Amino acid sequence: YFPDIELHLSTQAGINDVYGARFAKENSFDRVILARETGEDEIREISKFIDVEIFAHGALCTCFSGHCYMSSFIGGNSGNRGLCKQPCRQKYFLETKDKWGYHISLSDLALIDRVKDIENLGVKSIKIEGRMRSPEYVALSARAYRRAVEGKSYTLDEVKRAYNRGDFTEGYTFGLDDKIISDKVQGNIGFSVGKLTRKNKTYIIDGMESFSEGDAFKILRDGYEVGSAVCLRDGKEIQVRGEVKAGDEVRITKDVTLKDELIKNKRYKNLSVTAKFIVGERAELSCDGVVVYSDEPLIKAITSGLTEKELKDNLNKTDKYPFRVLSLSSTIVGEPFIPKSKLNKMRSDLYEKIFSKDIKHCKIVDFKRDYSYNFNFDFSDVYLIDDLTRDLNSDKDFALVYSPLNYKKIDVVSLNKAREKSPVFLYVPAFTNKFQSNEIKSLLGFFDGIYADGINGIGLARELGIKYIVGSGLNVFNSLDLSVLSNMGNCVPVLSQEISKNQLASFKEDCGYLFTKGSIRLMELIYCPFGKKCSSCKRDFTFSMKDEKGYSFKIRRYILGGRCVFEIYNEAYLSIPQANRNFYNLIGVGKAEFEKLKSGETGIKITCGNYKRGVL
């Protein structure tokens, strides 16, 4: 509809290699905001043919970009739709660590020391995450990075006072940082300002700094939070809570003086407003070439009419707009009366029009899109497996998707036997660096096609001209998705695992494969949650994790391109009514459990996921 608009592809698309980036460029995107997990080699290559933006500062999702379903399946709020309840920020008991902690909570990203390195990679823009952050956090972080970009001296000390989770990490860009997990403290730990010292019957902060009334603090011991404090008046005397003791570290999390300084230095657009409030005429407010009127002529007040002071006080309430009324020229005649609600509406309309009057609107092209779709299905059902010797006993024609535990050690004999019964597609995860992509390409001669769980897999399949299944990780939800895929050809889709019964009702029958039975993958982790060096790794492929409510989760490890990837699965299996075309995820599902899932027997934990309730 808007041919002139510039298109930026969100990090939620999970673009992380040249195949995904080329696909984005072919589909008219001007810029890609890369997945946070993308490494410097991939960034350098992608920057050669499309504008690149990367995250440089802010919160890191523990799951690979755009592929988290934990919030969705736990509470019905989809992280992929911006409504994440942040279950990754909760405490878990993780096997092999043998203690409770924030084992899948990541530190905040900070690449300020790498700004020049990032520029040398060809990156056009760096992104500072500011959603759900305070205005002072946004101001301070933007100011610090602006100074770094301009080659001036900078510091993150002020930013830490506004928000700091885990004392920052460099994340994935320049090699996986060993400080990526913040397992001791959740939330803002602020900036270290000294130690607790006992003075008479109270505590003071042993440091050089003085504080202001309202300043807030967290108190840590050996990195763990043990209490909090607030400053009651100027100076160092504070009121503490928790089991604290002398020698504990004090970190400021709310700096009143710093916040006041930022507000004082806020930049405004100065306005000169003209007002006419005359009995018998419609009220008028004008400024900067914009004029707004009241709906009806003004009447004479019964008691006292509108005063210039009341009018000015009202106009000074600029709400969300960065305006300041520098002068007011008013004409008030005949003691006019106007309800406060109508005066507020006039003010709001005036400021909205001033704020948006210079916006250039995109040209709209009126056209009708064909939302029809038609796929050539060569098989009825699809089974995702990690064991090629598994006997499925299926009474339908089917295809296999093979997700190996180690891509370097595929049993070719078992693979060829499986291909005698059905086509076998190689599982291509949503994240692949160049080493992993090369390993996948070296294996494709043994397979009938690709199962693409991300845009990278689609791009790879299309470049090689081979068949592919569009995986549930692409979140195919609606007729537009299906229409686009149908026109691409050579592919068939698996619908999103978040899709509901009501959404399905709008599709015609042969729209794709519906995930009906099996393991629900909630997360993909591109880092090691155990914090192990490869040389000291336990080297198992399955682990367990549980939350404070007693729910358990399965963790699966696989190796691709010499790198470990971890997947977190729900303890309960998905079980919804069979469809015309079914997708079964049999990873971690034993033969006995699968038979019970198909027959509807009890004895195992099952869930209908988002099928009945839908998802927000």
XYZ file of N, CA, C and O in Angstrom, residues 163 168 226 272 447 553 565 593:
32
model
N 19.621 2.272 35.378
C 19.255 0.855 35.283
C 20.476 0.057 34.851
O 21.173 0.422 33.919
N 26.461 -5.556 33.096
C 26.641 -5.524 31.648
C 27.511 -6.652 31.082
O 28.398 -7.185 31.733
N 20.700 -8.729 49.631
C 20.321 -9.067 51.010
C 19.438 -7.994 51.639
O 18.905 -8.194 52.734
N 4.181 30.179 21.264
C 3.486 31.451 21.492
C 2.034 31.239 21.072
O 1.738 31.127 19.880
N 19.721 -35.676 1.892
C 18.339 -35.405 2.304
C 17.477 -34.996 1.115
O 17.969 -34.664 0.039
N 10.884 -28.695 33.408
C 11.167 -28.453 31.993
C 12.331 -29.346 31.574
O 13.227 -29.631 32.366
N 23.892 -25.899 21.125
C 22.647 -25.154 21.212
C 21.744 -25.896 22.185
O 21.711 -27.129 22.193
N 4.518 -43.025 25.292
C 3.833 -41.738 25.480
C 3.105 -41.312 24.208
O 1.997 -40.801 24.253
